[in-house]
Coordinates of C-alpha atoms and ligand atoms in Angstrom, one line a residue:
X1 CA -13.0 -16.2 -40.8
X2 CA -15.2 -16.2 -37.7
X3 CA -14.9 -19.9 -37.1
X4 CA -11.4 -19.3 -36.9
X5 CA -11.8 -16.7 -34.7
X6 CA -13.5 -18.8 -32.5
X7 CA -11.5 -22.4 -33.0
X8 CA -8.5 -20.1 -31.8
X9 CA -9.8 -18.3 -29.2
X10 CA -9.2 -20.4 -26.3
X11 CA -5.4 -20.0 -27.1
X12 CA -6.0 -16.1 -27.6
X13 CA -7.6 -15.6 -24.0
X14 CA -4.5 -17.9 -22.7
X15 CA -1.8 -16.3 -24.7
X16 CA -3.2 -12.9 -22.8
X17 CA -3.4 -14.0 -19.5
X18 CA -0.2 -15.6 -19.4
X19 CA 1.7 -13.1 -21.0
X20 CA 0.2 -9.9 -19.3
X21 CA 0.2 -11.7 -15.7
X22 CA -3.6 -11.0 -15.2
X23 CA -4.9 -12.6 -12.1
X24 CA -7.8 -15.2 -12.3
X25 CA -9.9 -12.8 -10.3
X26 CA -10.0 -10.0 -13.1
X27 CA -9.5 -12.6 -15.9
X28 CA -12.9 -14.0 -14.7
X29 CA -14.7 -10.6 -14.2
X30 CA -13.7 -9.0 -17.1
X31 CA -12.2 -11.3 -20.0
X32 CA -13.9 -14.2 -19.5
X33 CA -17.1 -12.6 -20.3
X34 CA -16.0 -11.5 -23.7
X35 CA -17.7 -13.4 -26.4
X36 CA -16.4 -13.3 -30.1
X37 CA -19.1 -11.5 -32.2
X38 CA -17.7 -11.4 -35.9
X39 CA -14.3 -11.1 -37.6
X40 CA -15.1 -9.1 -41.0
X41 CA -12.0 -7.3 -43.4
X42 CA -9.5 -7.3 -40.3
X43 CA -12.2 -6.5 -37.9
X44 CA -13.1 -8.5 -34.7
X45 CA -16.2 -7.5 -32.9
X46 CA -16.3 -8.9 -29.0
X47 CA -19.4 -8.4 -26.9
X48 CA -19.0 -7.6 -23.4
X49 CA -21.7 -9.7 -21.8
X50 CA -20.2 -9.0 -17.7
X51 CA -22.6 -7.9 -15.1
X52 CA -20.5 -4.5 -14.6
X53 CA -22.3 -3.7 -18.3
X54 CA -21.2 -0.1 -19.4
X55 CA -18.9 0.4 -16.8
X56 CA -16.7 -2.7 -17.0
X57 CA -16.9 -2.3 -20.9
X58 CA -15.2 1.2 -20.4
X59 CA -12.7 -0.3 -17.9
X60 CA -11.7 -3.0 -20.6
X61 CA -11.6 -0.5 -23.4
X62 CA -9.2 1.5 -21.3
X63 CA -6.8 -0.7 -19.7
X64 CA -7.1 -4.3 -21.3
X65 CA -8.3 -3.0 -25.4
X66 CA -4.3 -2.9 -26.2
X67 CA -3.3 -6.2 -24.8
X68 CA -6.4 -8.3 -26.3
X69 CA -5.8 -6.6 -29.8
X70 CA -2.0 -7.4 -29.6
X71 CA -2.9 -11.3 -28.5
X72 CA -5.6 -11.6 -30.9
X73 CA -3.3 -10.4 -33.5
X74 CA -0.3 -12.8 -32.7
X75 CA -2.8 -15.7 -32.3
X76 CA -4.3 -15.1 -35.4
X77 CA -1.1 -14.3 -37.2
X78 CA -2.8 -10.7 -38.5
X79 CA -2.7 -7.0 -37.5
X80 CA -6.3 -7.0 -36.8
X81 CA -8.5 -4.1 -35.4
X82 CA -10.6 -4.4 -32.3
X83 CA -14.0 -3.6 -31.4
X84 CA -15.7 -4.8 -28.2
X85 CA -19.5 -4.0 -27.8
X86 CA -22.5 -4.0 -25.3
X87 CA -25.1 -7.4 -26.0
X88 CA -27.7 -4.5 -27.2
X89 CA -25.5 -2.4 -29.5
X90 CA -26.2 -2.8 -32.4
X91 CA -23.9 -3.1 -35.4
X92 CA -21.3 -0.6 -35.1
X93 CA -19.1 1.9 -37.6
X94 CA -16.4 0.2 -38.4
X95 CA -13.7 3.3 -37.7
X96 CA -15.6 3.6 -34.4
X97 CA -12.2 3.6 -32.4
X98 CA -10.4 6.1 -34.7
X99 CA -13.1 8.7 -35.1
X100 CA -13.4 8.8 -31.1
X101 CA -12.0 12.2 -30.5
X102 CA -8.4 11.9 -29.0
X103 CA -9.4 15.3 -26.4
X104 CA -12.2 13.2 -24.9
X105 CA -9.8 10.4 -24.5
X106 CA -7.8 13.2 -22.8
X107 CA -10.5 14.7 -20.8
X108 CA -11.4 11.2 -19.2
X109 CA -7.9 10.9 -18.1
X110 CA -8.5 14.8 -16.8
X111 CA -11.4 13.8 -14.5
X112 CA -9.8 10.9 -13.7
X113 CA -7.0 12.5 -12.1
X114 CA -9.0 15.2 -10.4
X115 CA -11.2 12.5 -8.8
X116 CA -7.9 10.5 -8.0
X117 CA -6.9 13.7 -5.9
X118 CA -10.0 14.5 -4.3
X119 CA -10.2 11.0 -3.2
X120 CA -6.5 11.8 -1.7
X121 CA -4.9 8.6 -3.3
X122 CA -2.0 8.9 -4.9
X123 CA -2.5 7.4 -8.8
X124 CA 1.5 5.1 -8.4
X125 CA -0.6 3.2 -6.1
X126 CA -2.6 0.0 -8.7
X127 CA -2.7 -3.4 -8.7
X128 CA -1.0 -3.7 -11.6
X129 CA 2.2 -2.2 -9.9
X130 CA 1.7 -4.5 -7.3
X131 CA 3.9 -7.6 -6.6
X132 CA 1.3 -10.3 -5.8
X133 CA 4.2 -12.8 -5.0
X134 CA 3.6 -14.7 -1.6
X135 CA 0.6 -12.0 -0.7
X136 CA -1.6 -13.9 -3.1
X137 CA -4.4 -13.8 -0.6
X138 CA -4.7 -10.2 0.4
X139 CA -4.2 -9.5 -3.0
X140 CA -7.3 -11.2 -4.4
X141 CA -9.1 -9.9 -1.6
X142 CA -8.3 -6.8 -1.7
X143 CA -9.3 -7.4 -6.0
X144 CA -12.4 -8.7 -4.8
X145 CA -13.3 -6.0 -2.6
X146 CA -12.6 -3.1 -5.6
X147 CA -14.5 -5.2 -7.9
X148 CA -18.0 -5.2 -6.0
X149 CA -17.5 -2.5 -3.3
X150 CA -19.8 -3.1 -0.1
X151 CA -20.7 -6.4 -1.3
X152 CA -18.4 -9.2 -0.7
X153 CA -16.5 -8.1 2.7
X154 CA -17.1 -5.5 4.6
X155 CA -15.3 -4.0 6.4
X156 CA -11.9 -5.3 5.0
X157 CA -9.3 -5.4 7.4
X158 CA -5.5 -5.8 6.3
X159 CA -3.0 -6.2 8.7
X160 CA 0.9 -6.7 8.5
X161 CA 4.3 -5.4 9.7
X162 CA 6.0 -1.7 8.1
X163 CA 6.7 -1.0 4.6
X164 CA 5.2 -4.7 3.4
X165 CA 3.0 -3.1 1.1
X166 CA -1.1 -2.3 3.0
X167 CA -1.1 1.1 1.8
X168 CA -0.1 0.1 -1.3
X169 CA -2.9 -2.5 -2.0
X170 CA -5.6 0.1 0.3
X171 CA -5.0 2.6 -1.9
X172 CA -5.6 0.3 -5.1
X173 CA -8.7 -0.5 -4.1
X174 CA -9.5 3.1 -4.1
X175 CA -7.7 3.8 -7.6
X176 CA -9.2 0.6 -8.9
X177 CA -12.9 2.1 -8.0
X178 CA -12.9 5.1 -9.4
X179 CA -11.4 3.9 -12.8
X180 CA -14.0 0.9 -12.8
X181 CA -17.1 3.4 -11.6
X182 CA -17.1 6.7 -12.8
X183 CA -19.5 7.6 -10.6
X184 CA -17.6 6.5 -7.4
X185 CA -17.0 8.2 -4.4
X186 CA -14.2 7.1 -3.0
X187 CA -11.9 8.8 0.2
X188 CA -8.8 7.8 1.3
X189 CA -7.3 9.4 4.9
X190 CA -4.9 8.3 7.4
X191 CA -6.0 7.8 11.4
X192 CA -3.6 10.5 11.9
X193 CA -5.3 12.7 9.9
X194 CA -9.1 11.8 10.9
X195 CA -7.8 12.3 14.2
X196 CA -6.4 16.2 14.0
X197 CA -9.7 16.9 12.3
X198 CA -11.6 15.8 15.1
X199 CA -9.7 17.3 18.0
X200 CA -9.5 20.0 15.7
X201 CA -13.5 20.5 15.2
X202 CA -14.8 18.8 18.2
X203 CA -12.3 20.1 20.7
X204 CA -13.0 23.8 20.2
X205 CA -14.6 25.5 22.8
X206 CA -16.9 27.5 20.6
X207 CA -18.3 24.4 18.1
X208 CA -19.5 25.4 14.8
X209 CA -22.2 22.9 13.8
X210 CA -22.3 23.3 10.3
X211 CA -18.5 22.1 10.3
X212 CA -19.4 19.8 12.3
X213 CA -21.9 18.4 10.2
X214 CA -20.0 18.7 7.0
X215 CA -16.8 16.9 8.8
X216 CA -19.5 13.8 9.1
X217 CA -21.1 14.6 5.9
X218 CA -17.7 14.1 4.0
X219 CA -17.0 10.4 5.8
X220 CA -20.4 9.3 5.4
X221 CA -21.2 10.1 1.9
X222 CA -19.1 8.0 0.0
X223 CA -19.3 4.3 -1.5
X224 CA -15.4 3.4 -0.8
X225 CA -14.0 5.0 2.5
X226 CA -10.4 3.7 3.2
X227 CA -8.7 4.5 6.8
X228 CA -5.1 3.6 7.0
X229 CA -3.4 3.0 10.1
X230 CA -6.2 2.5 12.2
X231 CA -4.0 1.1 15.3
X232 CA -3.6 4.5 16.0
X233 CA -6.6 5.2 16.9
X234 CA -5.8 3.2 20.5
X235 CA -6.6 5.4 23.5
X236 CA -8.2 8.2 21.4
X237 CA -12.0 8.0 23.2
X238 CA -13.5 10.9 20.5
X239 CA -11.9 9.5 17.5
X240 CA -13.2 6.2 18.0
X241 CA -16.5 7.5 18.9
X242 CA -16.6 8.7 15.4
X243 CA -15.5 6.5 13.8
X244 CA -17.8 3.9 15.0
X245 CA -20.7 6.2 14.0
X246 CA -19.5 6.7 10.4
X247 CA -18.7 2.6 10.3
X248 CA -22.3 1.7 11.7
X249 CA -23.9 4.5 9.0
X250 CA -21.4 2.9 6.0
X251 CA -21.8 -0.4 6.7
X252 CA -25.7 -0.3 6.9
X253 CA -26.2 1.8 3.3
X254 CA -23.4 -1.5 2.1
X255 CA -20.9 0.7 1.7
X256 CA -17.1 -0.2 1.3
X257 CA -15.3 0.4 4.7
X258 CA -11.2 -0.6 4.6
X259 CA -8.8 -0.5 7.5
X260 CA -5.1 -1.2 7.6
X261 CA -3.2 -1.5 10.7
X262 CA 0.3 -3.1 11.9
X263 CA -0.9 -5.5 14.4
X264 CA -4.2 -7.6 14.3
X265 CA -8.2 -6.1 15.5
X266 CA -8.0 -7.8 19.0
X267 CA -4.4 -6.9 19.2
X268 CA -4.9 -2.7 19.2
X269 CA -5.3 -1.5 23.0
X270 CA -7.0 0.8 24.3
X271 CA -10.1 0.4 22.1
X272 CA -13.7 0.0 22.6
X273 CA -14.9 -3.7 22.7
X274 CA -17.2 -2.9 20.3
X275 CA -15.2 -1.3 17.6
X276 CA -13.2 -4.4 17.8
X277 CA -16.0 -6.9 16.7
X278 CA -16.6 -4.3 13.6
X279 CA -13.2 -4.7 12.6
X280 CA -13.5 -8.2 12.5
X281 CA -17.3 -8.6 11.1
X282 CA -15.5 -8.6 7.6
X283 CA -12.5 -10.5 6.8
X284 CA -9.2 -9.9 8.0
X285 CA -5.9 -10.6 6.0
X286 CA -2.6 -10.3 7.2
X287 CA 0.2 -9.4 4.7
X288 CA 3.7 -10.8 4.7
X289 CA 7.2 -10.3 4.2
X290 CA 8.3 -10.8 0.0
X291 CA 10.0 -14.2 0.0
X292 CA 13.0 -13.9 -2.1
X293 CA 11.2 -14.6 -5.5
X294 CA 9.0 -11.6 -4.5
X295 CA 11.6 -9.1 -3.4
X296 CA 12.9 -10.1 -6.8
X297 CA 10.2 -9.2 -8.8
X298 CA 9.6 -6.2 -6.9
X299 CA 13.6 -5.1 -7.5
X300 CA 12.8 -5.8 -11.3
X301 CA 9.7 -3.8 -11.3
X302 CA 11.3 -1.1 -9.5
X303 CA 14.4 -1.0 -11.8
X304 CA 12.2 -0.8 -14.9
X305 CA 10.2 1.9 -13.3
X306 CA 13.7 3.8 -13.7
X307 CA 14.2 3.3 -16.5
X308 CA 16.8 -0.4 -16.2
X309 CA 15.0 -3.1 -17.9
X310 CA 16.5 -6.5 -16.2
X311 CA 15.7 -9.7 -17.8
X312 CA 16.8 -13.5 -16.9
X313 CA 19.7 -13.4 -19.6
X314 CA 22.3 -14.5 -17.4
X315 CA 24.6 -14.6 -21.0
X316 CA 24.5 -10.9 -21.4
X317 CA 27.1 -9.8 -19.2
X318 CA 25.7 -6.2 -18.1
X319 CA 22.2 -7.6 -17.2
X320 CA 23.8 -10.3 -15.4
X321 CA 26.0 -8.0 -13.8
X322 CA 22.8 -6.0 -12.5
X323 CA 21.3 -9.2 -11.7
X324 CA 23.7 -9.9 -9.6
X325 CA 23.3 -6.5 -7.8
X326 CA 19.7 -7.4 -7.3
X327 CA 20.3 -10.9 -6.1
X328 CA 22.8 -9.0 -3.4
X329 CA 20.3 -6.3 -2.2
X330 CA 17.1 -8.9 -2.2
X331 CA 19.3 -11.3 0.0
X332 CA 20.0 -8.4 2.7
X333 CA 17.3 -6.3 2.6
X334 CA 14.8 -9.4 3.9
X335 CA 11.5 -7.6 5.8
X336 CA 11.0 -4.1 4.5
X337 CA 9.8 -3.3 0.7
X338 CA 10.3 0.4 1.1
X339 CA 14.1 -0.1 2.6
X340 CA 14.4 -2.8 -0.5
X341 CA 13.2 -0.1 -2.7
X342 CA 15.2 2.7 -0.8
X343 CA 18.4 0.6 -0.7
X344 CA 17.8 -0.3 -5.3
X345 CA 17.2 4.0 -5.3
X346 CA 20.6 4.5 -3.9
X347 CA 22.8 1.7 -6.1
X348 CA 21.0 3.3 -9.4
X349 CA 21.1 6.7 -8.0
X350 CA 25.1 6.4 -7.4
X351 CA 25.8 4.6 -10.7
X352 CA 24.3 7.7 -12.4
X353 CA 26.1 9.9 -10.3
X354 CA 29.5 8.5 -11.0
X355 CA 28.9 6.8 -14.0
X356 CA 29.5 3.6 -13.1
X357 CA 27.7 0.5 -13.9
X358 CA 25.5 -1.2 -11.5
X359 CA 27.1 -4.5 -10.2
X360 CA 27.3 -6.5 -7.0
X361 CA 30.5 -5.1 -5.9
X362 CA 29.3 -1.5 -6.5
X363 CA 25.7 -2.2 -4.8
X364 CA 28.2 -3.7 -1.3
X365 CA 29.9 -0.6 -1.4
X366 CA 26.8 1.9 -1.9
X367 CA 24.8 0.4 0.6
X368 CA 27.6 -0.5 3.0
X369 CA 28.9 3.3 2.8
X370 CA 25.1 4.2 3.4
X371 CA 24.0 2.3 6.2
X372 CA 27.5 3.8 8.1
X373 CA 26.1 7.0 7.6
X374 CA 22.5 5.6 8.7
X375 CA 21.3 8.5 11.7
X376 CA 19.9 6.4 14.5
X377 CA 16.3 7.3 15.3
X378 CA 13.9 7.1 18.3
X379 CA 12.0 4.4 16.2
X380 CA 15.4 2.4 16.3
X381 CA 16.1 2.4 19.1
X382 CA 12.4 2.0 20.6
X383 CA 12.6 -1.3 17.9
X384 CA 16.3 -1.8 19.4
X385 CA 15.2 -2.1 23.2
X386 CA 12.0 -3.7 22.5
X387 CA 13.4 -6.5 21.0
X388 CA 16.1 -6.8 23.4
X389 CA 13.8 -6.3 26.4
X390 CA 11.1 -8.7 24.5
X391 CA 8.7 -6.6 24.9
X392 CA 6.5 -5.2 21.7
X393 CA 7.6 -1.6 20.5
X394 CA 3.5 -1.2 21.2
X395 CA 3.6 -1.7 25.0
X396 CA 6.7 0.7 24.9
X397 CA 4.8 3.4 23.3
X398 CA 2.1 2.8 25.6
X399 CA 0.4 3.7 29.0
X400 CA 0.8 0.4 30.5
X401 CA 3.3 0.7 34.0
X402 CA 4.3 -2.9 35.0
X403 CA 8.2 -2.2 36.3
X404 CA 9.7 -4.0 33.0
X405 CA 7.9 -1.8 30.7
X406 CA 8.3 1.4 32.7
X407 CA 11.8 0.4 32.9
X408 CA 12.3 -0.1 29.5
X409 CA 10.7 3.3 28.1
X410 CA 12.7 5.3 30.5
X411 CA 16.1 3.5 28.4
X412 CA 14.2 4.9 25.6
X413 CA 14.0 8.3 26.9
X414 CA 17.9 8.0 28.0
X415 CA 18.8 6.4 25.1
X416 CA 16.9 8.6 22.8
X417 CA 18.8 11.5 24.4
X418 CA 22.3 10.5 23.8
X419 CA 22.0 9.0 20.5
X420 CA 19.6 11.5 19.1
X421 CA 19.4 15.6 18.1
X422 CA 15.4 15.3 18.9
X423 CA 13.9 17.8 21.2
X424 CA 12.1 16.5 24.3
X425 CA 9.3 17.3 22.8
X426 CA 9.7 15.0 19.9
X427 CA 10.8 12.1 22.0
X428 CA 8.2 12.5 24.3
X429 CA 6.0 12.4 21.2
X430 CA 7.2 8.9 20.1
X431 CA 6.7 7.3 23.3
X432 CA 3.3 8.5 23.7
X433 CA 3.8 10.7 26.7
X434 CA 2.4 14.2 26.8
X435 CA 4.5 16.1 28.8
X436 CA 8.3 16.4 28.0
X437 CA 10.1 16.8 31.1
X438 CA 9.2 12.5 31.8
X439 CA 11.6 12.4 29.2
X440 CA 14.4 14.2 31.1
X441 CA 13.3 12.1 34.4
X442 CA 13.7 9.4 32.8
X443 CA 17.1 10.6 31.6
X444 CA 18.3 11.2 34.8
X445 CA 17.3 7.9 36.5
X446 CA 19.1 5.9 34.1
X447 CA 21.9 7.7 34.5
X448 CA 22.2 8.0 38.1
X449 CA 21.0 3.8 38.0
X450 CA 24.1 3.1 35.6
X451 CA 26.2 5.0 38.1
X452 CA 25.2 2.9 41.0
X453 CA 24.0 -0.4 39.6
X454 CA 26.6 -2.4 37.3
X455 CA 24.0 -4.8 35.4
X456 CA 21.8 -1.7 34.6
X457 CA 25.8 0.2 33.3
X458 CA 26.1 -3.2 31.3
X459 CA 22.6 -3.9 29.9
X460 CA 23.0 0.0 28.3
X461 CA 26.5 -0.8 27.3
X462 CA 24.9 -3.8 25.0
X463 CA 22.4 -1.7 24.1
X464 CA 25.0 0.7 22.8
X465 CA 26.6 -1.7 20.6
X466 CA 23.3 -3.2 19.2
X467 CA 22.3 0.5 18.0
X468 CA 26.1 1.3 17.2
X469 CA 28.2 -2.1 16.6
X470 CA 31.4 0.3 15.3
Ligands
ADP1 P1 3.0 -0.1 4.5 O1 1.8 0.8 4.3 O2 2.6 -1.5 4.8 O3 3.9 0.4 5.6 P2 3.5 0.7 1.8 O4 2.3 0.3 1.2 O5 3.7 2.1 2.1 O6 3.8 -0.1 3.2 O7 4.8 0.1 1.0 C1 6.1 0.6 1.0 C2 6.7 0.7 -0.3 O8 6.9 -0.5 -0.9 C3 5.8 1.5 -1.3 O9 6.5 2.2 -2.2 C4 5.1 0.3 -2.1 O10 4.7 0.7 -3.4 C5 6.2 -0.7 -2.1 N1 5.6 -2.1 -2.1 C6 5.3 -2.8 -1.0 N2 4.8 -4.0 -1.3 C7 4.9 -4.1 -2.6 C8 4.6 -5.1 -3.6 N3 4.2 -6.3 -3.2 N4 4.8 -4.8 -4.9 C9 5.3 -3.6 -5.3 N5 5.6 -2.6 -4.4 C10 5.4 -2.9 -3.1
MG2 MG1 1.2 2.5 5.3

C-alpha cells in the first residue's frame, strides 16, 4: 500500500496544486515539505518536516488538511483518512482527528477572531480571496513577507493607483500572520488614523506621559505593524517624527514594517529625506490595473461570493447569459477593482430586486441608469481638472503656488461650489487648505475672471461638460 502511496504521490501533490490554485510560494513552504509516512487500513500518515515546525503543521491542518485528503483520495481512487505529523511524534491514535473535541476547534476560530480585531484587520481580507492575475509580483512578495515576517524585506513598500487592491494584500499579510503564528502581534492602522492620535496626544497642552508612552508602546511592540496610506503623512512634521522613531525601533528588533501608498517613496512631498531612504531600504512593488483576464476572475470570484456560481459553459444559456454581463462590465469598468466590484453589486443587486435575470442588456441598463444618477464629488472634479490641466491631483491638493497650480485649485474651489452640496469646510478639507473662506476667494475670482476673460469662461465651459457631458 505505501509504495503506492508513494509511486503516486508526485501526481497527488500536482493534482492539488493545480486544482486548488496554490501558488509556488506556499506550495514550496508548506506542501512540498510533506513527506509520506505510512498508508495502513485507509490511513495515510504525512510528516511535516517544514522549518515553521508546530506552527506551519497547525496552519496546514487548518487550511490545506481538506484539500490534500480530497486529492489523495481521488489520486488513489479511495476515501482515505488523513493524518499529518511532526518528525518526532511518535506513532499516533488512529481516530486522532475525530476525537479532537469539535469546541476547541471552535475556540481556535474564537481567538482567532478576537486577535483578527485587535489587530484591526478585517478577516475578508486573505490571499486566498485575492486575484493574483497580472499582480503576480506584489503578490508573492507580499506571501513572502507573511511567511517570514522581518526577515526577507523590510520594510515592504506597495505602491499603486485607487481601489487596485494594496489594502487588500496589506491586510493579508496581517491575517496571514496571525493564522500562521499564534503567538503574533500584528497591528494594522491607517496614516489617517496614526495621525489623529498624535495630534491628539502630543498636541495637548497639558501632556500626559503615561499616554504618551503607551501610544509608543502599542506601535513598537509588535512583530507585524502595517501602515496604510502612508502618502498622507506629507507635510505632517510630528507624525513623521514618529513614525521614523517607531520604524528605526521595528526595524532594528527585525520586525515586519508594511507601507502602502498611491504614488512611489521619492514621489510623496513634503517628507523628511530621511524617512524616504527607509521607505526604500526594503523592496518596493508597485501594483497594477487587472488586465481583462484579471478583472475576470475577480467578477467571478465576486459573483460566487454572492452566491452566482459562473463557469466557462458557454452552452448553458443562463451562465452564458451572465457571462456575457461580466464580459460587459470587465470591458468598461478598466482601472478600479472596487468600482468593478461596485458596478457587479448593482447588476446582481437589481436582478434580485426585480427579479430578472442577469444578462448583458440588463447589466447596460443598470449601470447606464446608475452612472446618470452618479453625484459629482470634489475628488472628481479635483481628478477632472487635474487631468485636463496635466497637472497631478497631488500638486492640486498641495501647498505648492506656481500660477498654473494656484490657478487650477482655485477652479477647484469654484468648481467644487457649483457642482457640489459640500460645506466650505469640506472643500477646503480636500484641497488641503486650512481655512475655508480661500475657498470662497477662490470662488469669487473665477467668477469675476470668467466675466472678464473669455478663454478663462471657455476653459470652465469644457470643464463643465467633462464633469457633466448631458
Ligand atoms: P486600495 O487600497 O488599493 O485602494 P483595496 O485594497 O481597498 O484598494 O481594494 C478595493 C476593493 O477591490 C476591495 O474590496 C478588494 O477586496 C478588491 N480587490 C482589489 N484587488 C483585488 C484582487 N486582485 N482580487 C480580489 N479583490 C480585489
Ligand atoms: Mg486602501
Amino acid at each position: 500500500m505505501l509504495d503506492i502511496l508513494e509511486k503516486k504521490w508526485p501526481e497527488i501533490l500536482d493534482f492539488f496544486k493545480k486544482e486548488y490554485d496554490i501558488q509556488d510560494i506556499t506550495f514550496e513552504t508548506f506542501i512540498l515539505p510533506l513527506n509520506v509516512k505510512s498508508y495502513k487500513n485507509g490511513l495515510v500518515q504525512l510528516v511535516f518536516t517544514g522549518n515553521s515546525g508546530n506552527s506551519g503543521l497547525q496552519y496546514i491542518n487548518k487550511r490545506y488538511f481538506d484539500f490534500l485528503k480530497i486529492s489523495i483520495s481521488i489520486i488513489l481512487g479511495e476515501d482515505i483518512d488523513l493524518q499529518i505529523l511532526l518528525p518526532g511524534d511518535s506513532a499516533l491514535d488512529e481516530d486522532i482527528e475525530e476525537t479532537k473535541p469539535v469546541s476547541s476547534i471552535d475556540s481556535e476560530d474564537i481567538i482567532l477572531d478576537k486577535r483578527i480585531s485587535e489587530s484591526h484587520l478585517d478577516k475578508k481580507y486573505t490571499f486566498d480571496s485575492f486575484v493574483v492575475g497580472n499582480n503576480a509580483v506584489a503578490q508573492a512578495t507580499s506571501l513572502a513577507v507573511a511567511d517570514a515576517p522581518g526577515e526577507v524585506h523590510n520594510p515592504l513598500f506597495i505602491y499603486g493607483g485607487v481601489g487596485l487592491g494594496k489594502t487588500h494584500l496589506m491586510q493579508s499579510i496581517g491575517n496571514f500572520v496571525l493564522k500562521a503564528d499564534p503567538k503574533a502581534k500584528v497591528l494594522y492602522t491607517t496614516t489617517e488614523s496614526f495621525t489623529n492620535e498624535v495630534i491628539d496626544l502630543l498636541g495637548r497642552q497639558k501632556k500626559n506621559q503615561d499616554e504618551i508612552i503607551e501610544f509608543r508602546n502599542k506601535y513598537r511592540n509588535v512583530d507585524v505593524l502595517l501602515i496604510d496610506d502612508i502618502q498622507f503623512i506629507s507635510g505632517k512634521e510630528r507624525t513623521q517624527e514618529e513614525i521614523f522613531n517607531i520604524f528605526n525601533e521595528l526595524f532594528l528588533k527585525h520586525k515586519q514594517i508594511v507601507f502602502t501608498s498611491d504614488r512611489k517613496p521619492n514621489e510623496i512631498e513634503d517628507i523628511a529625506d530621511r524617512l524616504t531612504t527607509r521607505f526604500q531600504q526594503g523592496i518596493t512593488v508597485d501594483i497594477q490595473s487587472p488586465d481583462y483576464e484579471t478583472r475576470m476572475a475577480i467578477l467571478k470570484n465576486h459573483a460566487l461570493s454572492q452566491g452566482i456560481k459562473v463557469t466557462d459553459d458557454r452552452d448553458d444559456f443562463e451562465n452564458n447569459n451572465i457571462l456575457e454581463a461580466l464580459d460587459y462590465i470587465a470591458s468598461n469598468f478598466v482601472t478600479n477593482v472596487r468600482e468593478l466590484e461596485g458596478s457587479l453589486n448593482n447588476v446582481i443587486a437589481f436582478s434580485k430586486i426585480n427579479r430578472v435575470p442577469i444578462t448583458k442588456e440588463f447589466a447596460i441598463d443598470t449601470l447606464k441608469v446608475d452612472n446618470s444618477e452618479e453625484k459629482i464629488t470634489c475628488q472628481t472634479i479635483i481628478n477632472t481638472v487635474a487631468e485636463h490641466c496635466q497637472i497631478s491631483p497631488a500638486d492640486i491638493c498641495s501647498k505648492k503656488r506656481s500660477q498654473d497650480i494656484a490657478f487650477a485649485r482655485q477652479i477647484c474651489m469654484y468648481l467644487c461650489r457649483v457642482y457640489t452640496d459640500e460645506k466650505l469646510e469640506t472643500i477646503a478639507k480636500y484641497l488641503k487648505k486650512k481655512n475655508h473662506a480661500t475657498i470662497s476667494y477662490g470662488y469669487n475670482e473665477i467668477k469675476k475672471a470668467m466675466e472678464n476673460d473669455a478663454s478663462i469662461k471657455a476653459t470652465i465651459d469644457i470643464l463643465k461638460k467633462k464633469l457633466n457631458p448631458k
